[in-house]
Amino acid sequence: SQTIHQWPATLVQPVGSPLSLECTVEGTSNPNLYWYRQAAGRGLQLLFYSVGIGQISSEVPQNLSASRPQDRQFILSSKKLLLSDSGFYLCAWSGTGFGGNTEAFFGQGTRLTVV
Amino acid sequence: GNSVTQMEGPVTLSEEAFLTINCTYTATGYPSLFWYVQYPGEGLQLLLKATKADDKGSNKGFEATYRKETTSFHLEKGSVQVSDSAVYFCALSPSWGSGGYQKVTFGTGTKLQVIP
């Protein structure tokens, strides 16, 4: 069966420090991968999605970047964190290929607090 | 592009009340539709789904019917419990031949609070 791992679960970082959040998927190949952010009391904001190694699409301009060095690994990074980067970050994967019935599966999330 | 619109929250109900959370969508073709639930401090879990028009998804007493004519997928439950308190997200996945990637599009979420 497929599983998704996301870590760390919580993180407190000072302003201006770098960030690296990692997400890995097991039990499937060539998944679509996603990073979402959920600010306190707000909905999901899609940050990045990827359909393959090295293929990253950014939904909104921001202080963050994403990379996909391996098929089932997705990394969210920042060189210098801002206070506004605080939030709950969720990694997700879905199946690929055309056709419907493509649901997304989520990790448990990372609570990032920038101080 | 594709979009999902949900009713604004928060929604506060008494235990055993009837629940409706509205969701409408914009998409070409015949997308698949989903409801996800997020309990406090956790990731999202799939609650139910429907893959074609007039399908009814159901799980844990929740139901939603895929209405192509009104482009809607409203979530309902006949009698809510305190344990149903969570944030609910409506989502869609594009259909065959619609072009582009299989990117799942989410609504902004509706917070439900059930009081005893």
PDB file of N, CA and C in Angstrom, chain B residues 9-111:
ATOM      1  N   GLY B   9     -17.303  29.729   6.290  1.00  0.00           N
ATOM      2  CA  GLY B   9     -17.583  29.290   7.643  1.00  0.00           C
ATOM      3  C   GLY B   9     -17.251  30.390   8.633  1.00  0.00           C
ATOM      4  N   PRO B  10     -17.180  30.075   9.906  1.00  0.00           N
ATOM      5  CA  PRO B  10     -17.463  28.752  10.452  1.00  0.00           C
ATOM      6  C   PRO B  10     -18.954  28.469  10.546  1.00  0.00           C
ATOM      7  N   VAL B  11     -19.279  27.197  10.544  1.00  0.00           N
ATOM      8  CA  VAL B  11     -20.634  26.745  10.732  1.00  0.00           C
ATOM      9  C   VAL B  11     -20.726  26.136  12.129  1.00  0.00           C
ATOM     10  N   THR B  12     -21.670  26.637  12.914  1.00  0.00           N
ATOM     11  CA  THR B  12     -21.854  26.132  14.269  1.00  0.00           C
ATOM     12  C   THR B  12     -23.235  25.494  14.369  1.00  0.00           C
ATOM     13  N   LEU B  13     -23.262  24.236  14.783  1.00  0.00           N
ATOM     14  CA  LEU B  13     -24.509  23.495  14.900  1.00  0.00           C
ATOM     15  C   LEU B  13     -24.581  22.804  16.250  1.00  0.00           C
ATOM     16  N   SER B  14     -25.788  22.567  16.680  1.00  0.00           N
ATOM     17  CA  SER B  14     -25.994  21.755  17.869  1.00  0.00           C
ATOM     18  C   SER B  14     -25.933  20.282  17.485  1.00  0.00           C
ATOM     19  N   GLU B  15     -25.556  19.463  18.445  1.00  0.00           N
ATOM     20  CA  GLU B  15     -25.502  18.019  18.197  1.00  0.00           C
ATOM     21  C   GLU B  15     -26.857  17.527  17.703  1.00  0.00           C
ATOM     22  N   GLU B  16     -26.831  16.609  16.739  1.00  0.00           N
ATOM     23  CA  GLU B  16     -28.003  15.993  16.100  1.00  0.00           C
ATOM     24  C   GLU B  16     -28.682  16.903  15.082  1.00  0.00           C
ATOM     25  N   ALA B  17     -28.138  18.073  14.828  1.00  0.00           N
ATOM     26  CA  ALA B  17     -28.706  18.951  13.799  1.00  0.00           C
ATOM     27  C   ALA B  17     -28.339  18.425  12.419  1.00  0.00           C
ATOM     28  N   PHE B  18     -29.053  18.922  11.399  1.00  0.00           N
ATOM     29  CA  PHE B  18     -28.781  18.566  10.010  1.00  0.00           C
ATOM     30  C   PHE B  18     -27.705  19.493   9.450  1.00  0.00           C
ATOM     31  N   LEU B  19     -26.791  18.899   8.691  1.00  0.00           N
ATOM     32  CA  LEU B  19     -25.677  19.655   8.137  1.00  0.00           C
ATOM     33  C   LEU B  19     -25.757  19.719   6.629  1.00  0.00           C
ATOM     34  N   THR B  20     -25.533  20.910   6.093  1.00  0.00           N
ATOM     35  CA  THR B  20     -25.286  21.086   4.663  1.00  0.00           C
ATOM     36  C   THR B  20     -24.116  22.040   4.505  1.00  0.00           C
ATOM     37  N   ILE B  21     -23.125  21.635   3.749  1.00  0.00           N
ATOM     38  CA  ILE B  21     -22.035  22.524   3.355  1.00  0.00           C
ATOM     39  C   ILE B  21     -22.045  22.574   1.829  1.00  0.00           C
ATOM     40  N   ASN B  22     -22.259  23.766   1.306  1.00  0.00           N
ATOM     41  CA  ASN B  22     -22.381  23.924  -0.139  1.00  0.00           C
ATOM     42  C   ASN B  22     -21.030  23.951  -0.833  1.00  0.00           C
ATOM     43  N   CYS B  23     -20.996  23.354  -2.016  1.00  0.00           N
ATOM     44  CA  CYS B  23     -19.801  23.345  -2.851  1.00  0.00           C
ATOM     45  C   CYS B  23     -20.235  23.408  -4.303  1.00  0.00           C
ATOM     46  N   THR B  24     -19.700  24.349  -5.052  1.00  0.00           N
ATOM     47  CA  THR B  24     -19.911  24.400  -6.495  1.00  0.00           C
ATOM     48  C   THR B  24     -18.558  24.446  -7.176  1.00  0.00           C
ATOM     49  N   TYR B  25     -18.547  24.033  -8.440  1.00  0.00           N
ATOM     50  CA  TYR B  25     -17.270  23.949  -9.129  1.00  0.00           C
ATOM     51  C   TYR B  25     -17.369  24.488 -10.545  1.00  0.00           C
ATOM     52  N   THR B  26     -16.218  24.795 -11.089  1.00  0.00           N
ATOM     53  CA  THR B  26     -16.080  25.169 -12.502  1.00  0.00           C
ATOM     54  C   THR B  26     -14.988  24.314 -13.093  1.00  0.00           C
ATOM     55  N   ALA B  27     -15.325  23.567 -14.124  1.00  0.00           N
ATOM     56  CA  ALA B  27     -14.346  22.692 -14.768  1.00  0.00           C
ATOM     57  C   ALA B  27     -14.888  22.263 -16.113  1.00  0.00           C
ATOM     58  N   THR B  28     -13.990  21.920 -17.024  1.00  0.00           N
ATOM     59  CA  THR B  28     -14.428  21.375 -18.304  1.00  0.00           C
ATOM     60  C   THR B  28     -14.624  19.872 -18.167  1.00  0.00           C
ATOM     61  N   GLY B  29     -15.450  19.330 -19.004  1.00  0.00           N
ATOM     62  CA  GLY B  29     -15.648  17.887 -19.012  1.00  0.00           C
ATOM     63  C   GLY B  29     -16.331  17.383 -17.759  1.00  0.00           C
ATOM     64  N   TYR B  30     -15.905  16.205 -17.312  1.00  0.00           N
ATOM     65  CA  TYR B  30     -16.538  15.547 -16.172  1.00  0.00           C
ATOM     66  C   TYR B  30     -15.490  15.243 -15.102  1.00  0.00           C
ATOM     67  N   PRO B  31     -15.227  16.219 -14.255  1.00  0.00           N
ATOM     68  CA  PRO B  31     -14.214  15.980 -13.212  1.00  0.00           C
ATOM     69  C   PRO B  31     -14.717  14.995 -12.171  1.00  0.00           C
ATOM     70  N   SER B  32     -13.806  14.439 -11.413  1.00  0.00           N
ATOM     71  CA  SER B  32     -14.157  13.713 -10.203  1.00  0.00           C
ATOM     72  C   SER B  32     -14.206  14.705  -9.050  1.00  0.00           C
ATOM     73  N   LEU B  33     -15.091  14.454  -8.105  1.00  0.00           N
ATOM     74  CA  LEU B  33     -15.305  15.385  -6.996  1.00  0.00           C
ATOM     75  C   LEU B  33     -15.076  14.682  -5.669  1.00  0.00           C
ATOM     76  N   PHE B  34     -14.558  15.426  -4.708  1.00  0.00           N
ATOM     77  CA  PHE B  34     -14.163  14.844  -3.436  1.00  0.00           C
ATOM     78  C   PHE B  34     -14.550  15.766  -2.282  1.00  0.00           C
ATOM     79  N   TRP B  35     -14.762  15.159  -1.134  1.00  0.00           N
ATOM     80  CA  TRP B  35     -14.787  15.884   0.132  1.00  0.00           C
ATOM     81  C   TRP B  35     -13.691  15.304   1.022  1.00  0.00           C
ATOM     82  N   TYR B  36     -12.889  16.227   1.567  1.00  0.00           N
ATOM     83  CA  TYR B  36     -11.861  15.864   2.512  1.00  0.00           C
ATOM     84  C   TYR B  36     -12.204  16.466   3.873  1.00  0.00           C
ATOM     85  N   VAL B  37     -11.707  15.818   4.934  1.00  0.00           N
ATOM     86  CA  VAL B  37     -11.911  16.330   6.276  1.00  0.00           C
ATOM     87  C   VAL B  37     -10.550  16.474   6.960  1.00  0.00           C
ATOM     88  N   GLN B  38     -10.415  17.558   7.713  1.00  0.00           N
ATOM     89  CA  GLN B  38      -9.174  17.803   8.450  1.00  0.00           C
ATOM     90  C   GLN B  38      -9.518  18.033   9.913  1.00  0.00           C
ATOM     91  N   TYR B  39      -9.097  17.105  10.755  1.00  0.00           N
ATOM     92  CA  TYR B  39      -9.271  17.260  12.185  1.00  0.00           C
ATOM     93  C   TYR B  39      -8.129  18.122  12.733  1.00  0.00           C
ATOM     94  N   PRO B  40      -8.330  18.773  13.849  1.00  0.00           N
ATOM     95  CA  PRO B  40      -7.326  19.720  14.367  1.00  0.00           C
ATOM     96  C   PRO B  40      -5.930  19.137  14.434  1.00  0.00           C
ATOM     97  N   GLY B  41      -4.966  19.858  13.868  1.00  0.00           N
ATOM     98  CA  GLY B  41      -3.561  19.471  13.943  1.00  0.00           C
ATOM     99  C   GLY B  41      -3.167  18.325  13.042  1.00  0.00           C
ATOM    100  N   GLU B  42      -4.053  17.905  12.161  1.00  0.00           N
ATOM    101  CA  GLU B  42      -3.757  16.756  11.305  1.00  0.00           C
ATOM    102  C   GLU B  42      -3.786  17.133   9.830  1.00  0.00           C
ATOM    103  N   GLY B  43      -3.356  16.182   8.993  1.00  0.00           N
ATOM    104  CA  GLY B  43      -3.476  16.354   7.558  1.00  0.00           C
ATOM    105  C   GLY B  43      -4.897  16.063   7.107  1.00  0.00           C
ATOM    106  N   LEU B  44      -5.112  16.119   5.804  1.00  0.00           N
ATOM    107  CA  LEU B  44      -6.451  15.891   5.259  1.00  0.00           C
ATOM    108  C   LEU B  44      -6.687  14.408   5.016  1.00  0.00           C
ATOM    109  N   GLN B  45      -7.935  13.993   5.218  1.00  0.00           N
ATOM    110  CA  GLN B  45      -8.320  12.615   4.929  1.00  0.00           C
ATOM    111  C   GLN B  45      -9.484  12.646   3.950  1.00  0.00           C
ATOM    112  N   LEU B  46      -9.462  11.719   3.002  1.00  0.00           N
ATOM    113  CA  LEU B  46     -10.576  11.632   2.076  1.00  0.00           C
ATOM    114  C   LEU B  46     -11.815  11.159   2.824  1.00  0.00           C
ATOM    115  N   LEU B  47     -12.916  11.888   2.668  1.00  0.00           N
ATOM    116  CA  LEU B  47     -14.165  11.521   3.316  1.00  0.00           C
ATOM    117  C   LEU B  47     -15.064  10.745   2.350  1.00  0.00           C
ATOM    118  N   LEU B  48     -15.238  11.277   1.148  1.00  0.00           N
ATOM    119  CA  LEU B  48     -16.038  10.598   0.139  1.00  0.00           C
ATOM    120  C   LEU B  48     -15.721  11.173  -1.229  1.00  0.00           C
ATOM    121  N   LYS B  49     -16.172  10.455  -2.272  1.00  0.00           N
ATOM    122  CA  LYS B  49     -15.905  10.915  -3.620  1.00  0.00           C
ATOM    123  C   LYS B  49     -16.988  10.456  -4.575  1.00  0.00           C
ATOM    124  N   ALA B  50     -17.055  11.111  -5.727  1.00  0.00           N
ATOM    125  CA  ALA B  50     -17.967  10.729  -6.797  1.00  0.00           C
ATOM    126  C   ALA B  50     -17.271  10.995  -8.121  1.00  0.00           C
ATOM    127  N   THR B  51     -17.380  10.066  -9.037  1.00  0.00           N
ATOM    128  CA  THR B  51     -16.595  10.169 -10.268  1.00  0.00           C
ATOM    129  C   THR B  51     -17.408  10.475 -11.508  1.00  0.00           C
ATOM    130  N   LYS B  52     -18.732  10.436 -11.408  1.00  0.00           N
ATOM    131  CA  LYS B  52     -19.535  10.798 -12.573  1.00  0.00           C
ATOM    132  C   LYS B  52     -20.866  11.375 -12.121  1.00  0.00           C
ATOM    133  N   ALA B  53     -21.526  12.025 -13.069  1.00  0.00           N
ATOM    134  CA  ALA B  53     -22.779  12.721 -12.775  1.00  0.00           C
ATOM    135  C   ALA B  53     -23.796  11.774 -12.148  1.00  0.00           C
ATOM    136  N   ASP B  54     -24.499  12.284 -11.139  1.00  0.00           N
ATOM    137  CA  ASP B  54     -25.546  11.586 -10.385  1.00  0.00           C
ATOM    138  C   ASP B  54     -25.009  10.538  -9.418  1.00  0.00           C
ATOM    139  N   ASP B  55     -23.709  10.349  -9.389  1.00  0.00           N
ATOM    140  CA  ASP B  55     -23.124   9.474  -8.369  1.00  0.00           C
ATOM    141  C   ASP B  55     -23.345  10.081  -6.992  1.00  0.00           C
ATOM    142  N   LYS B  56     -23.538   9.219  -6.010  1.00  0.00           N
ATOM    143  CA  LYS B  56     -23.616   9.675  -4.633  1.00  0.00           C
ATOM    144  C   LYS B  56     -22.466   9.039  -3.866  1.00  0.00           C
ATOM    145  N   GLY B  57     -21.619   9.889  -3.288  1.00  0.00           N
ATOM    146  CA  GLY B  57     -20.570   9.393  -2.407  1.00  0.00           C
ATOM    147  C   GLY B  57     -21.087   9.413  -0.982  1.00  0.00           C
ATOM    148  N   SER B  58     -20.675   8.419  -0.192  1.00  0.00           N
ATOM    149  CA  SER B  58     -21.132   8.386   1.192  1.00  0.00           C
ATOM    150  C   SER B  58     -20.090   7.719   2.077  1.00  0.00           C
ATOM    151  N   ASN B  59     -20.051   8.177   3.323  1.00  0.00           N
ATOM    152  CA  ASN B  59     -19.101   7.616   4.291  1.00  0.00           C
ATOM    153  C   ASN B  59     -19.400   8.221   5.652  1.00  0.00           C
ATOM    154  N   LYS B  60     -19.417   7.417   6.678  1.00  0.00           N
ATOM    155  CA  LYS B  60     -19.601   7.866   8.068  1.00  0.00           C
ATOM    156  C   LYS B  60     -20.851   8.711   8.253  1.00  0.00           C
ATOM    157  N   GLY B  61     -21.881   8.439   7.487  1.00  0.00           N
ATOM    158  CA  GLY B  61     -23.124   9.182   7.609  1.00  0.00           C
ATOM    159  C   GLY B  61     -23.191  10.430   6.753  1.00  0.00           C
ATOM    160  N   PHE B  62     -22.074  10.797   6.141  1.00  0.00           N
ATOM    161  CA  PHE B  62     -22.030  11.940   5.226  1.00  0.00           C
ATOM    162  C   PHE B  62     -22.384  11.468   3.816  1.00  0.00           C
ATOM    163  N   GLU B  63     -23.025  12.373   3.066  1.00  0.00           N
ATOM    164  CA  GLU B  63     -23.367  12.077   1.678  1.00  0.00           C
ATOM    165  C   GLU B  63     -23.153  13.323   0.835  1.00  0.00           C
ATOM    166  N   ALA B  64     -22.854  13.091  -0.453  1.00  0.00           N
ATOM    167  CA  ALA B  64     -22.808  14.197  -1.403  1.00  0.00           C
ATOM    168  C   ALA B  64     -23.141  13.627  -2.773  1.00  0.00           C
ATOM    169  N   THR B  65     -23.961  14.341  -3.541  1.00  0.00           N
ATOM    170  CA  THR B  65     -24.374  13.891  -4.867  1.00  0.00           C
ATOM    171  C   THR B  65     -23.788  14.805  -5.933  1.00  0.00           C
ATOM    172  N   TYR B  66     -23.209  14.201  -6.935  1.00  0.00           N
ATOM    173  CA  TYR B  66     -22.580  14.905  -8.065  1.00  0.00           C
ATOM    174  C   TYR B  66     -23.699  15.400  -8.976  1.00  0.00           C
ATOM    175  N   ARG B  67     -23.926  16.709  -8.980  1.00  0.00           N
ATOM    176  CA  ARG B  67     -24.966  17.314  -9.801  1.00  0.00           C
ATOM    177  C   ARG B  67     -24.331  18.092 -10.943  1.00  0.00           C
ATOM    178  N   LYS B  68     -24.360  17.485 -12.113  1.00  0.00           N
ATOM    179  CA  LYS B  68     -23.739  18.113 -13.277  1.00  0.00           C
ATOM    180  C   LYS B  68     -24.514  19.361 -13.699  1.00  0.00           C
ATOM    181  N   GLU B  69     -25.837  19.288 -13.612  1.00  0.00           N
ATOM    182  CA  GLU B  69     -26.657  20.402 -14.111  1.00  0.00           C
ATOM    183  C   GLU B  69     -26.474  21.676 -13.291  1.00  0.00           C
ATOM    184  N   THR B  70     -26.159  21.514 -12.017  1.00  0.00           N
ATOM    185  CA  THR B  70     -25.941  22.689 -11.169  1.00  0.00           C
ATOM    186  C   THR B  70     -24.479  22.843 -10.778  1.00  0.00           C
ATOM    187  N   THR B  71     -23.614  22.017 -11.336  1.00  0.00           N
ATOM    188  CA  THR B  71     -22.178  21.979 -11.003  1.00  0.00           C
ATOM    189  C   THR B  71     -21.974  22.076  -9.497  1.00  0.00           C
ATOM    190  N   SER B  72     -22.633  21.168  -8.770  1.00  0.00           N
ATOM    191  CA  SER B  72     -22.563  21.221  -7.314  1.00  0.00           C
ATOM    192  C   SER B  72     -22.258  19.853  -6.729  1.00  0.00           C
ATOM    193  N   PHE B  73     -21.762  19.885  -5.495  1.00  0.00           N
ATOM    194  CA  PHE B  73     -21.426  18.654  -4.768  1.00  0.00           C
ATOM    195  C   PHE B  73     -21.565  18.967  -3.280  1.00  0.00           C
ATOM    196  N   HIS B  74     -22.767  19.217  -2.845  1.00  0.00           N
ATOM    197  CA  HIS B  74     -23.016  19.654  -1.480  1.00  0.00           C
ATOM    198  C   HIS B  74     -22.881  18.490  -0.491  1.00  0.00           C
ATOM    199  N   LEU B  75     -22.260  18.764   0.627  1.00  0.00           N
ATOM    200  CA  LEU B  75     -22.070  17.742   1.668  1.00  0.00           C
ATOM    201  C   LEU B  75     -23.220  17.820   2.672  1.00  0.00           C
ATOM    202  N   GLU B  76     -23.768  16.647   3.026  1.00  0.00           N
ATOM    203  CA  GLU B  76     -24.884  16.609   3.960  1.00  0.00           C
ATOM    204  C   GLU B  76     -24.689  15.501   4.981  1.00  0.00           C
ATOM    205  N   LYS B  77     -25.256  15.752   6.165  1.00  0.00           N
ATOM    206  CA  LYS B  77     -25.322  14.701   7.185  1.00  0.00           C
ATOM    207  C   LYS B  77     -26.586  14.949   7.993  1.00  0.00           C
ATOM    208  N   GLY B  78     -27.308  13.888   8.242  1.00  0.00           N
ATOM    209  CA  GLY B  78     -28.603  14.021   8.892  1.00  0.00           C
ATOM    210  C   GLY B  78     -28.537  14.400  10.357  1.00  0.00           C
ATOM    211  N   SER B  79     -27.482  13.957  11.046  1.00  0.00           N
ATOM    212  CA  SER B  79     -27.407  14.188  12.487  1.00  0.00           C
ATOM    213  C   SER B  79     -25.927  14.277  12.883  1.00  0.00           C
ATOM    214  N   VAL B  80     -25.461  15.492  13.106  1.00  0.00           N
ATOM    215  CA  VAL B  80     -24.027  15.659  13.373  1.00  0.00           C
ATOM    216  C   VAL B  80     -23.714  15.370  14.843  1.00  0.00           C
ATOM    217  N   GLN B  81     -22.476  14.992  15.063  1.00  0.00           N
ATOM    218  CA  GLN B  81     -21.982  14.711  16.406  1.00  0.00           C
ATOM    219  C   GLN B  81     -20.818  15.659  16.721  1.00  0.00           C
ATOM    220  N   VAL B  82     -20.525  15.776  18.001  1.00  0.00           N
ATOM    221  CA  VAL B  82     -19.407  16.638  18.406  1.00  0.00           C
ATOM    222  C   VAL B  82     -18.113  16.209  17.708  1.00  0.00           C
ATOM    223  N   SER B  83     -17.957  14.913  17.513  1.00  0.00           N
ATOM    224  CA  SER B  83     -16.750  14.372  16.874  1.00  0.00           C
ATOM    225  C   SER B  83     -16.632  14.750  15.391  1.00  0.00           C
ATOM    226  N   ASP B  84     -17.678  15.306  14.821  1.00  0.00           N
ATOM    227  CA  ASP B  84     -17.626  15.760  13.424  1.00  0.00           C
ATOM    228  C   ASP B  84     -16.998  17.147  13.288  1.00  0.00           C
ATOM    229  N   SER B  85     -16.712  17.778  14.394  1.00  0.00           N
ATOM    230  CA  SER B  85     -16.087  19.106  14.363  1.00  0.00           C
ATOM    231  C   SER B  85     -14.735  19.014  13.664  1.00  0.00           C
ATOM    232  N   ALA B  86     -14.599  19.763  12.594  1.00  0.00           N
ATOM    233  CA  ALA B  86     -13.400  19.686  11.749  1.00  0.00           C
ATOM    234  C   ALA B  86     -13.540  20.731  10.651  1.00  0.00           C
ATOM    235  N   VAL B  87     -12.531  20.762   9.783  1.00  0.00           N
ATOM    236  CA  VAL B  87     -12.611  21.595   8.583  1.00  0.00           C
ATOM    237  C   VAL B  87     -12.858  20.677   7.393  1.00  0.00           C
ATOM    238  N   TYR B  88     -13.807  21.048   6.553  1.00  0.00           N
ATOM    239  CA  TYR B  88     -14.195  20.224   5.411  1.00  0.00           C
ATOM    240  C   TYR B  88     -13.821  20.940   4.114  1.00  0.00           C
ATOM    241  N   PHE B  89     -13.160  20.186   3.229  1.00  0.00           N
ATOM    242  CA  PHE B  89     -12.701  20.744   1.955  1.00  0.00           C
ATOM    243  C   PHE B  89     -13.355  20.011   0.799  1.00  0.00           C
ATOM    244  N   CYS B  90     -13.871  20.769  -0.127  1.00  0.00           N
ATOM    245  CA  CYS B  90     -14.364  20.233  -1.383  1.00  0.00           C
ATOM    246  C   CYS B  90     -13.221  20.305  -2.400  1.00  0.00           C
ATOM    247  N   ALA B  91     -13.145  19.319  -3.301  1.00  0.00           N
ATOM    248  CA  ALA B  91     -12.036  19.304  -4.248  1.00  0.00           C
ATOM    249  C   ALA B  91     -12.471  18.637  -5.551  1.00  0.00           C
ATOM    250  N   LEU B  92     -11.747  18.933  -6.620  1.00  0.00           N
ATOM    251  CA  LEU B  92     -12.015  18.263  -7.887  1.00  0.00           C
ATOM    252  C   LEU B  92     -10.715  17.838  -8.549  1.00  0.00           C
ATOM    253  N   SER B  93     -10.840  16.800  -9.368  1.00  0.00           N
ATOM    254  CA  SER B  93      -9.740  16.314 -10.171  1.00  0.00           C
ATOM    255  C   SER B  93     -10.198  16.297 -11.621  1.00  0.00           C
ATOM    256  N   PRO B  94      -9.404  16.839 -12.544  1.00  0.00           N
ATOM    257  CA  PRO B  94      -9.847  16.946 -13.932  1.00  0.00           C
ATOM    258  C   PRO B  94     -10.148  15.598 -14.568  1.00  0.00           C
ATOM    259  N   SER B  95     -10.908  15.641 -15.640  1.00  0.00           N
ATOM    260  CA  SER B  95     -11.318  14.416 -16.296  1.00  0.00           C
ATOM    261  C   SER B  95     -10.430  14.122 -17.488  1.00  0.00           C
ATOM    262  N   TRP B  96     -10.659  12.970 -18.050  1.00  0.00           N
ATOM    263  CA  TRP B  96      -9.929  12.550 -19.245  1.00  0.00           C
ATOM    264  C   TRP B  96     -10.118  13.566 -20.362  1.00  0.00           C
ATOM    265  N   GLY B  97      -9.017  13.878 -21.017  1.00  0.00           N
ATOM    266  CA  GLY B  97      -9.093  14.710 -22.206  1.00  0.00           C
ATOM    267  C   GLY B  97      -9.234  16.180 -21.917  1.00  0.00           C
ATOM    268  N   SER B  98      -9.211  16.558 -20.650  1.00  0.00           N
ATOM    269  CA  SER B  98      -9.383  17.964 -20.347  1.00  0.00           C
ATOM    270  C   SER B  98      -8.076  18.720 -20.491  1.00  0.00           C
ATOM    271  N   GLY B  99      -7.010  18.000 -20.725  1.00  0.00           N
ATOM    272  CA  GLY B  99      -5.726  18.655 -20.927  1.00  0.00           C
ATOM    273  C   GLY B  99      -5.059  19.005 -19.623  1.00  0.00           C
ATOM    274  N   GLY B 100      -3.780  19.238 -19.682  1.00  0.00           N
ATOM    275  CA  GLY B 100      -3.071  19.641 -18.480  1.00  0.00           C
ATOM    276  C   GLY B 100      -2.803  18.484 -17.549  1.00  0.00           C
ATOM    277  N   TYR B 101      -2.300  18.784 -16.384  1.00  0.00           N
ATOM    278  CA  TYR B 101      -1.925  17.786 -15.410  1.00  0.00           C
ATOM    279  C   TYR B 101      -3.112  17.414 -14.545  1.00  0.00           C
ATOM    280  N   GLN B 102      -2.962  16.288 -13.850  1.00  0.00           N
ATOM    281  CA  GLN B 102      -4.013  15.848 -12.943  1.00  0.00           C
ATOM    282  C   GLN B 102      -3.875  16.581 -11.616  1.00  0.00           C
ATOM    283  N   LYS B 103      -3.996  17.877 -11.684  1.00  0.00           N
ATOM    284  CA  LYS B 103      -3.830  18.679 -10.493  1.00  0.00           C
ATOM    285  C   LYS B 103      -5.139  18.729  -9.737  1.00  0.00           C
ATOM    286  N   VAL B 104      -5.112  18.390  -8.481  1.00  0.00           N
ATOM    287  CA  VAL B 104      -6.311  18.431  -7.665  1.00  0.00           C
ATOM    288  C   VAL B 104      -6.512  19.864  -7.167  1.00  0.00           C
ATOM    289  N   THR B 105      -7.711  20.394  -7.372  1.00  0.00           N
ATOM    290  CA  THR B 105      -8.033  21.760  -6.959  1.00  0.00           C
ATOM    291  C   THR B 105      -8.945  21.718  -5.740  1.00  0.00           C
ATOM    292  N   PHE B 106      -8.589  22.476  -4.703  1.00  0.00           N
ATOM    293  CA  PHE B 106      -9.349  22.494  -3.458  1.00  0.00           C
ATOM    294  C   PHE B 106     -10.104  23.801  -3.271  1.00  0.00           C
ATOM    295  N   GLY B 107     -11.220  23.713  -2.577  1.00  0.00           N
ATOM    296  CA  GLY B 107     -11.871  24.907  -2.058  1.00  0.00           C
ATOM    297  C   GLY B 107     -11.130  25.405  -0.832  1.00  0.00           C
ATOM    298  N   THR B 108     -11.604  26.497  -0.280  1.00  0.00           N
ATOM    299  CA  THR B 108     -10.911  27.129   0.846  1.00  0.00           C
ATOM    300  C   THR B 108     -11.210  26.476   2.187  1.00  0.00           C
ATOM    301  N   GLY B 109     -12.158  25.562   2.216  1.00  0.00           N
ATOM    302  CA  GLY B 109     -12.468  24.868   3.462  1.00  0.00           C
ATOM    303  C   GLY B 109     -13.576  25.547   4.244  1.00  0.00           C
ATOM    304  N   THR B 110     -14.348  24.740   4.958  1.00  0.00           N
ATOM    305  CA  THR B 110     -15.427  25.230   5.820  1.00  0.00           C
ATOM    306  C   THR B 110     -15.260  24.598   7.182  1.00  0.00           C
ATOM    307  N   LYS B 111     -15.111  25.450   8.193  1.00  0.00           N
ATOM    308  CA  LYS B 111     -14.940  24.929   9.543  1.00  0.00           C
ATOM    309  C   LYS B 111     -16.295  24.638  10.159  1.00  0.00           C
TER     310      LYS B 111
END
